[in-house]
PDB file of C-alpha atoms in Angstrom:
ATOM      1  CA  MET Y 418      11.158  18.080 -14.495  1.00 55.00           C
ATOM      2  CA  ALA Y 419       7.568  18.011 -15.818  1.00 70.00           C
ATOM      3  CA  LEU Y 420       4.774  17.923 -13.267  1.00 78.00           C
ATOM      4  CA  SER Y 421       3.282  14.467 -12.736  1.00 80.00           C
ATOM      5  CA  ILE Y 422       1.332  12.702 -10.038  1.00 80.00           C
ATOM      6  CA  TYR Y 423       4.517  10.969  -8.877  1.00 80.00           C
ATOM      7  CA  ARG Y 424       6.325  14.300  -8.556  1.00 81.00           C
ATOM      8  CA  LEU Y 425       3.338  15.663  -6.638  1.00 79.00           C
ATOM      9  CA  TYR Y 426       3.517  12.726  -4.221  1.00 77.00           C
ATOM     10  CA  GLN Y 427       7.112  13.676  -3.446  1.00 75.00           C
ATOM     11  CA  TRP Y 428       6.153  17.303  -2.795  1.00 78.00           C
ATOM     12  CA  LEU Y 429       3.147  16.515  -0.609  1.00 71.00           C
ATOM     13  CA  GLN Y 430       4.810  13.811   1.465  1.00 72.00           C
ATOM     14  CA  PRO Y 431       8.331  14.995   2.284  1.00 68.00           C
ATOM     15  CA  GLY Y 432      10.202  12.455   4.355  1.00 77.00           C
ATOM     16  CA  LEU Y 433       7.245  10.054   4.558  1.00 80.00           C
ATOM     17  CA  ARG Y 434       9.156   7.130   3.070  1.00 81.00           C
ATOM     18  CA  GLN Y 435      12.030   7.671   5.521  1.00 85.00           C
ATOM     19  CA  LYS Y 436       9.640   7.820   8.505  1.00 90.00           C
ATOM     20  CA  ARG Y 437       7.927   4.618   7.385  1.00 91.00           C
ATOM     21  CA  LEU Y 438      11.293   2.899   6.946  1.00 90.00           C
ATOM     22  CA  ARG Y 439      12.386   4.012  10.417  1.00 93.00           C
ATOM     23  CA  LEU Y 440       9.174   2.606  11.897  1.00 95.00           C
ATOM     24  CA  LEU Y 441       9.751  -0.689  10.074  1.00 95.00           C
ATOM     25  CA  LEU Y 442      13.317  -0.893  11.389  1.00 94.00           C
ATOM     26  CA  ASP Y 443      12.312  -0.004  14.951  1.00 95.00           C
ATOM     27  CA  CYS Y 444       9.370  -2.435  15.102  1.00 95.00           C
ATOM     28  CA  CYS Y 445      10.567  -5.419  13.065  1.00 95.00           C
ATOM     29  CA  ARG Y 446      14.383  -5.087  13.122  1.00 94.00           C
ATOM     30  CA  PRO Y 447      15.071  -6.945   9.842  1.00 94.00           C
ATOM     31  CA  GLY Y 448      18.606  -8.276   9.498  1.00 94.00           C
ATOM     32  CA  PRO Y 449      20.613 -10.143   6.848  1.00 93.00           C
ATOM     33  CA  SER Y 450      19.008 -13.463   7.840  1.00 95.00           C
ATOM     34  CA  THR Y 451      15.428 -12.108   7.852  1.00 96.00           C
ATOM     35  CA  ARG Y 452      13.166 -13.550   5.142  1.00 97.00           C
ATOM     36  CA  ILE Y 453      10.821 -10.821   3.887  1.00 97.00           C
ATOM     37  CA  LEU Y 454       7.771 -11.284   1.685  1.00 98.00           C
ATOM     38  CA  ASP Y 455       6.725  -8.049  -0.045  1.00 97.00           C
ATOM     39  CA  ILE Y 456       3.242  -8.494  -1.499  1.00 98.00           C
ATOM     40  CA  GLY Y 457       2.720  -6.150  -4.423  1.00 96.00           C
ATOM     41  CA  GLY Y 458       6.130  -4.510  -4.192  1.00 93.00           C
ATOM     42  CA  TYR Y 459       9.029  -4.004  -6.578  1.00 90.00           C
ATOM     43  CA  VAL Y 460      12.812  -4.159  -6.462  1.00 90.00           C
ATOM     44  CA  ALA Y 461      13.055  -0.382  -6.855  1.00 84.00           C
ATOM     45  CA  ASN Y 462      11.285   0.071  -3.512  1.00 86.00           C
ATOM     46  CA  TRP Y 463      14.134  -1.680  -1.686  1.00 88.00           C
ATOM     47  CA  GLU Y 464      17.304  -1.091  -3.670  1.00 79.00           C
ATOM     48  CA  GLY Y 465      19.383   1.636  -2.125  1.00 75.00           C
ATOM     49  CA  VAL Y 466      17.864   1.030   1.319  1.00 83.00           C
ATOM     50  CA  ALA Y 467      21.118   0.090   3.021  1.00 79.00           C
ATOM     51  CA  GLU Y 468      19.403  -0.452   6.369  1.00 85.00           C
ATOM     52  CA  VAL Y 469      17.596  -3.538   5.018  1.00 90.00           C
ATOM     53  CA  ALA Y 470      19.980  -6.248   3.804  1.00 88.00           C
ATOM     54  CA  SER Y 471      17.451  -9.080   4.052  1.00 93.00           C
ATOM     55  CA  SER Y 472      16.468 -11.574   1.373  1.00 94.00           C
ATOM     56  CA  ILE Y 473      13.198 -10.337  -0.153  1.00 95.00           C
ATOM     57  CA  THR Y 474      10.573 -12.230  -2.141  1.00 96.00           C
ATOM     58  CA  LEU Y 475       8.411  -9.930  -4.261  1.00 95.00           C
ATOM     59  CA  LEU Y 476       4.977 -11.424  -4.951  1.00 97.00           C
ATOM     60  CA  ASN Y 477       2.895  -9.944  -7.783  1.00 96.00           C
ATOM     61  CA  LEU Y 478       0.129 -11.058 -10.115  1.00 93.00           C
ATOM     62  CA  SER Y 479       2.617 -10.938 -12.993  1.00 89.00           C
ATOM     63  CA  HIS Y 480       6.385 -10.762 -13.298  1.00 80.00           C
ATOM     64  CA  PRO Y 481       7.632  -7.171 -13.041  1.00 72.00           C
ATOM     65  CA  PRO Y 482      10.180  -5.976 -15.616  1.00 66.00           C
ATOM     66  CA  ALA Y 483      13.713  -7.210 -14.915  1.00 63.00           C
ATOM     67  CA  GLN Y 484      16.021  -4.667 -13.326  1.00 63.00           C
ATOM     68  CA  PRO Y 485      19.560  -4.353 -14.711  1.00 60.00           C
ATOM     69  CA  GLY Y 486      22.088  -5.556 -12.147  1.00 58.00           C
ATOM     70  CA  GLN Y 487      19.359  -6.760  -9.782  1.00 69.00           C
ATOM     71  CA  SER Y 488      20.771  -8.143  -6.552  1.00 76.00           C
ATOM     72  CA  LYS Y 489      20.509 -11.895  -6.004  1.00 82.00           C
ATOM     73  CA  ARG Y 490      18.830 -11.284  -2.656  1.00 89.00           C
ATOM     74  CA  PHE Y 491      15.602 -10.460  -4.544  1.00 91.00           C
ATOM     75  CA  THR Y 492      13.281 -13.202  -5.758  1.00 92.00           C
ATOM     76  CA  CYS Y 493      10.349 -12.303  -8.004  1.00 93.00           C
ATOM     77  CA  ALA Y 494       7.355 -14.629  -7.723  1.00 95.00           C
ATOM     78  CA  VAL Y 495       3.947 -14.705  -9.386  1.00 95.00           C
ATOM     79  CA  GLY Y 496       0.926 -15.344  -7.208  1.00 96.00           C
ATOM     80  CA  ASP Y 497      -2.282 -14.014  -5.670  1.00 97.00           C
ATOM     81  CA  GLY Y 498      -1.996 -12.349  -2.270  1.00 97.00           C
ATOM     82  CA  CYS Y 499      -5.470 -13.650  -1.411  1.00 98.00           C
ATOM     83  CA  ARG Y 500      -4.440 -17.277  -2.071  1.00 97.00           C
ATOM     84  CA  MET Y 501      -0.740 -17.671  -1.372  1.00 98.00           C
ATOM     85  CA  GLN Y 502       0.963 -21.023  -1.906  1.00 96.00           C
ATOM     86  CA  TYR Y 503       3.391 -20.590   1.000  1.00 98.00           C
ATOM     87  CA  PRO Y 504       3.182 -22.640   4.215  1.00 98.00           C
ATOM     88  CA  ASP Y 505       2.257 -21.085   7.533  1.00 98.00           C
ATOM     89  CA  GLN Y 506       4.872 -18.627   8.860  1.00 97.00           C
ATOM     90  CA  ALA Y 507       7.080 -19.201   5.824  1.00 98.00           C
ATOM     91  CA  PHE Y 508       8.506 -15.678   6.199  1.00 98.00           C
ATOM     92  CA  ASP Y 509       9.909 -13.776   9.142  1.00 98.00           C
ATOM     93  CA  LEU Y 510       8.177 -10.604   7.914  1.00 98.00           C
ATOM     94  CA  ALA Y 511       5.189 -10.141   5.611  1.00 98.00           C
ATOM     95  CA  TYR Y 512       5.181  -6.603   4.221  1.00 98.00           C
ATOM     96  CA  SER Y 513       2.609  -4.795   2.102  1.00 98.00           C
ATOM     97  CA  ASN Y 514       2.411  -1.133   1.163  1.00 96.00           C
ATOM     98  CA  SER Y 515      -0.828   0.321  -0.277  1.00 95.00           C
ATOM     99  CA  VAL Y 516      -2.101  -2.955  -1.737  1.00 98.00           C
ATOM    100  CA  ILE Y 517      -5.091  -4.106   0.316  1.00 98.00           C
ATOM    101  CA  GLU Y 518      -7.242  -1.134  -0.755  1.00 98.00           C
ATOM    102  CA  HIS Y 519      -6.941  -2.282  -4.403  1.00 98.00           C
ATOM    103  CA  LEU Y 520      -8.836  -5.552  -3.914  1.00 98.00           C
ATOM    104  CA  GLY Y 521     -12.301  -4.287  -4.765  1.00 96.00           C
ATOM    105  CA  THR Y 522     -14.423  -5.901  -2.040  1.00 97.00           C
ATOM    106  CA  PHE Y 523     -14.254  -6.372   1.705  1.00 98.00           C
ATOM    107  CA  GLU Y 524     -14.423 -10.146   1.201  1.00 98.00           C
ATOM    108  CA  ASN Y 525     -11.200 -10.001  -0.861  1.00 98.00           C
ATOM    109  CA  GLN Y 526      -9.618  -7.778   1.775  1.00 98.00           C
ATOM    110  CA  LYS Y 527     -10.507 -10.312   4.495  1.00 98.00           C
ATOM    111  CA  ARG Y 528      -8.910 -13.117   2.475  1.00 98.00           C
ATOM    112  CA  PHE Y 529      -5.792 -11.026   1.866  1.00 98.00           C
ATOM    113  CA  ALA Y 530      -5.438 -10.084   5.538  1.00 98.00           C
ATOM    114  CA  ALA Y 531      -5.891 -13.692   6.649  1.00 98.00           C
ATOM    115  CA  GLU Y 532      -3.226 -14.876   4.211  1.00 98.00           C
ATOM    116  CA  VAL Y 533      -0.745 -12.184   5.236  1.00 98.00           C
ATOM    117  CA  ARG Y 534      -1.263 -13.048   8.911  1.00 98.00           C
ATOM    118  CA  ARG Y 535      -0.834 -16.741   8.102  1.00 98.00           C
ATOM    119  CA  VAL Y 536       2.442 -16.619   6.122  1.00 98.00           C
ATOM    120  CA  GLY Y 537       4.257 -13.953   8.159  1.00 98.00           C
ATOM    121  CA  LYS Y 538       5.595 -14.164  11.687  1.00 98.00           C
ATOM    122  CA  GLN Y 539       5.809 -10.379  11.800  1.00 98.00           C
ATOM    123  CA  LEU Y 540       3.546  -8.050   9.809  1.00 98.00           C
ATOM    124  CA  PHE Y 541       3.864  -4.535   8.416  1.00 98.00           C
ATOM    125  CA  VAL Y 542       0.812  -3.671   6.307  1.00 98.00           C
ATOM    126  CA  GLN Y 543       0.046  -0.084   5.287  1.00 98.00           C
ATOM    127  CA  THR Y 544      -3.158   1.286   3.745  1.00 98.00           C
ATOM    128  CA  PRO Y 545      -4.639   4.804   3.328  1.00 97.00           C
ATOM    129  CA  ASN Y 546      -7.277   6.117   5.706  1.00 98.00           C
ATOM    130  CA  ARG Y 547     -10.783   6.147   4.193  1.00 97.00           C
ATOM    131  CA  TRP Y 548     -11.569   9.387   6.057  1.00 97.00           C
ATOM    132  CA  PHE Y 549      -8.449  11.378   5.178  1.00 97.00           C
ATOM    133  CA  PHE Y 550      -9.669  14.391   3.222  1.00 96.00           C
ATOM    134  CA  ILE Y 551      -7.589  13.678   0.092  1.00 95.00           C
ATOM    135  CA  GLU Y 552      -8.150  10.539  -1.959  1.00 96.00           C
ATOM    136  CA  PRO Y 553      -4.499   9.494  -2.428  1.00 94.00           C
ATOM    137  CA  HIS Y 554      -4.670   7.561  -5.705  1.00 96.00           C
ATOM    138  CA  PHE Y 555      -6.379  10.331  -7.660  1.00 96.00           C
ATOM    139  CA  VAL Y 556      -5.353  13.300  -5.459  1.00 95.00           C
ATOM    140  CA  ALA Y 557      -8.734  14.943  -5.048  1.00 95.00           C
ATOM    141  CA  PRO Y 558     -10.166  16.414  -1.832  1.00 96.00           C
ATOM    142  CA  PHE Y 559     -13.469  15.185  -0.373  1.00 97.00           C
ATOM    143  CA  LEU Y 560     -14.924  13.580  -3.525  1.00 96.00           C
ATOM    144  CA  HIS Y 561     -14.413  10.077  -2.118  1.00 96.00           C
ATOM    145  CA  PHE Y 562     -16.727  10.921   0.801  1.00 97.00           C
ATOM    146  CA  LEU Y 563     -19.629  10.669  -1.652  1.00 96.00           C
ATOM    147  CA  PRO Y 564     -21.287   7.290  -2.297  1.00 95.00           C
ATOM    148  CA  TRP Y 565     -18.581   5.325  -4.067  1.00 92.00           C
ATOM    149  CA  PRO Y 566     -20.450   4.685  -7.363  1.00 94.00           C
ATOM    150  CA  ILE Y 567     -20.757   8.470  -7.726  1.00 96.00           C
ATOM    151  CA  ALA Y 568     -17.294   9.251  -6.396  1.00 96.00           C
ATOM    152  CA  LYS Y 569     -15.426   6.945  -8.752  1.00 92.00           C
ATOM    153  CA  ARG Y 570     -17.067   8.564 -11.778  1.00 94.00           C
ATOM    154  CA  LEU Y 571     -16.178  12.049 -10.573  1.00 96.00           C
ATOM    155  CA  LEU Y 572     -12.612  11.095  -9.644  1.00 95.00           C
ATOM    156  CA  ARG Y 573     -11.937   9.962 -13.206  1.00 93.00           C
ATOM    157  CA  TRP Y 574     -12.677  13.492 -14.402  1.00 94.00           C
ATOM    158  CA  PHE Y 575     -12.198  15.906 -11.494  1.00 95.00           C
ATOM    159  CA  SER Y 576      -8.894  15.031  -9.855  1.00 95.00           C
ATOM    160  CA  PHE Y 577      -5.237  15.886 -10.235  1.00 93.00           C
ATOM    161  CA  ARG Y 578      -4.566  12.486 -11.759  1.00 94.00           C
ATOM    162  CA  ALA Y 579      -7.280  12.989 -14.357  1.00 94.00           C
ATOM    163  CA  LEU Y 580      -5.970  16.424 -15.326  1.00 92.00           C
ATOM    164  CA  VAL Y 581      -2.219  15.717 -15.333  1.00 90.00           C
ATOM    165  CA  ARG Y 582      -1.355  12.448 -17.091  1.00 88.00           C
ATOM    166  CA  GLN Y 583       2.352  13.168 -17.653  1.00 82.00           C
ATOM    167  CA  GLY Y 584       4.304   9.921 -17.133  1.00 82.00           C
ATOM    168  CA  ASP Y 585       1.165   8.074 -15.989  1.00 87.00           C
ATOM    169  CA  ASN Y 586      -0.351   5.275 -18.066  1.00 88.00           C
ATOM    170  CA  ILE Y 587      -2.776   3.927 -15.439  1.00 93.00           C
ATOM    171  CA  ASN Y 588      -6.303   3.210 -16.677  1.00 95.00           C
ATOM    172  CA  LEU Y 589      -8.392   5.480 -14.449  1.00 95.00           C
ATOM    173  CA  ARG Y 590     -11.605   3.503 -14.843  1.00 95.00           C
ATOM    174  CA  GLU Y 591      -9.901   0.271 -13.792  1.00 96.00           C
ATOM    175  CA  LEU Y 592      -8.166   2.023 -10.900  1.00 96.00           C
ATOM    176  CA  ALA Y 593     -11.441   3.446  -9.576  1.00 96.00           C
ATOM    177  CA  ASP Y 594     -13.192   0.090  -9.928  1.00 96.00           C
ATOM    178  CA  GLU Y 595     -10.576  -1.791  -7.905  1.00 97.00           C
ATOM    179  CA  LEU Y 596     -10.375   0.666  -5.001  1.00 97.00           C
ATOM    180  CA  ARG Y 597     -12.015   0.175  -1.632  1.00 97.00           C
ATOM    181  CA  LEU Y 598     -10.519   2.388   1.062  1.00 97.00           C
ATOM    182  CA  LEU Y 599     -10.585   1.153   4.655  1.00 98.00           C
ATOM    183  CA  THR Y 600     -11.625   2.787   7.913  1.00 98.00           C
ATOM    184  CA  GLU Y 601      -9.693   2.311  11.147  1.00 98.00           C
ATOM    185  CA  ARG Y 602     -12.429   0.041  12.499  1.00 98.00           C
ATOM    186  CA  GLU Y 603     -12.155  -2.174   9.417  1.00 98.00           C
ATOM    187  CA  VAL Y 604      -8.362  -2.310   9.639  1.00 98.00           C
ATOM    188  CA  ARG Y 605      -8.612  -3.370  13.287  1.00 98.00           C
ATOM    189  CA  SER Y 606     -11.121  -6.077  12.385  1.00 98.00           C
ATOM    190  CA  LEU Y 607      -8.868  -7.396   9.603  1.00 98.00           C
ATOM    191  CA  PHE Y 608      -5.748  -7.454  11.800  1.00 98.00           C
ATOM    192  CA  PRO Y 609      -7.014  -8.225  15.334  1.00 97.00           C
ATOM    193  CA  ASP Y 610      -3.617  -9.435  16.558  1.00 96.00           C
ATOM    194  CA  CYS Y 611      -1.776  -6.302  15.396  1.00 98.00           C
ATOM    195  CA  GLU Y 612      -1.172  -2.870  16.804  1.00 97.00           C
ATOM    196  CA  ILE Y 613      -2.515  -0.164  14.487  1.00 98.00           C
ATOM    197  CA  HIS Y 614      -0.153   2.733  13.916  1.00 98.00           C
ATOM    198  CA  ARG Y 615      -1.661   6.012  12.683  1.00 97.00           C
ATOM    199  CA  GLU Y 616       0.569   7.633  10.085  1.00 96.00           C
ATOM    200  CA  LYS Y 617       0.160  11.409  10.394  1.00 93.00           C
ATOM    201  CA  TRP Y 618       0.317  14.242   7.870  1.00 88.00           C
ATOM    202  CA  PHE Y 619       0.087  17.721   9.450  1.00 87.00           C
ATOM    203  CA  GLY Y 620      -1.609  16.182  12.471  1.00 91.00           C
ATOM    204  CA  MET Y 621      -4.214  14.254  10.466  1.00 95.00           C
ATOM    205  CA  THR Y 622      -4.290  10.467  10.080  1.00 97.00           C
ATOM    206  CA  LYS Y 623      -3.293   9.845   6.475  1.00 96.00           C
ATOM    207  CA  SER Y 624      -2.971   6.071   6.669  1.00 97.00           C
ATOM    208  CA  PHE Y 625      -2.866   3.070   8.977  1.00 98.00           C
ATOM    209  CA  ILE Y 626      -0.109   0.501   9.456  1.00 98.00           C
ATOM    210  CA  ALA Y 627      -0.952  -2.874  10.979  1.00 98.00           C
ATOM    211  CA  ILE Y 628       2.145  -4.113  12.842  1.00 98.00           C
ATOM    212  CA  ARG Y 629       2.768  -7.476  14.450  1.00 97.00           C
ATOM    213  CA  ARG Y 630       6.155  -7.494  16.094  1.00 94.00           C
TER     214      ARG Y 630
END
């Protein structure tokens, strides 16, 4: 298979998805009656995960493409994670994977975190570590440590994602403009009622997961 950024993710992060799933199962214990809200997720992320048989609402800014034979336990909804129309604690579990860092400003991230905490009884929110040495969206070491206006210009030209576009139609300028990576201190301030799990890669903290059991 041709090299692409998605293939590289699989090579660099062996077993990461399984470890994250095991943590979710151990901490939140979702069952068939659990109502899950996945903010920014897709059916493909959950299908084939036999351990999670819950009903799942997938909230995105636009409707994702329909999946052939999609299970009836999935509901696709259109909405803004910073301004959700759901009542307080409408879901047993609010889940988000690598979404909050795409909101552009810390003010947007505060609104998102407050909404997630409001609509979910339990929380499982993952985001990359600002100080991990590889910028995960572009796959480039250390460049994101520079002042962000400089870094986002360089990342669009000097990164794995910029050099290998096979199977990738993401607009790199738009991607760089929407990113704002979070530090551990910021994650703790956004989720004060959560425990913060450090997700490790070769002993280094690659990302943080805010968990409310």
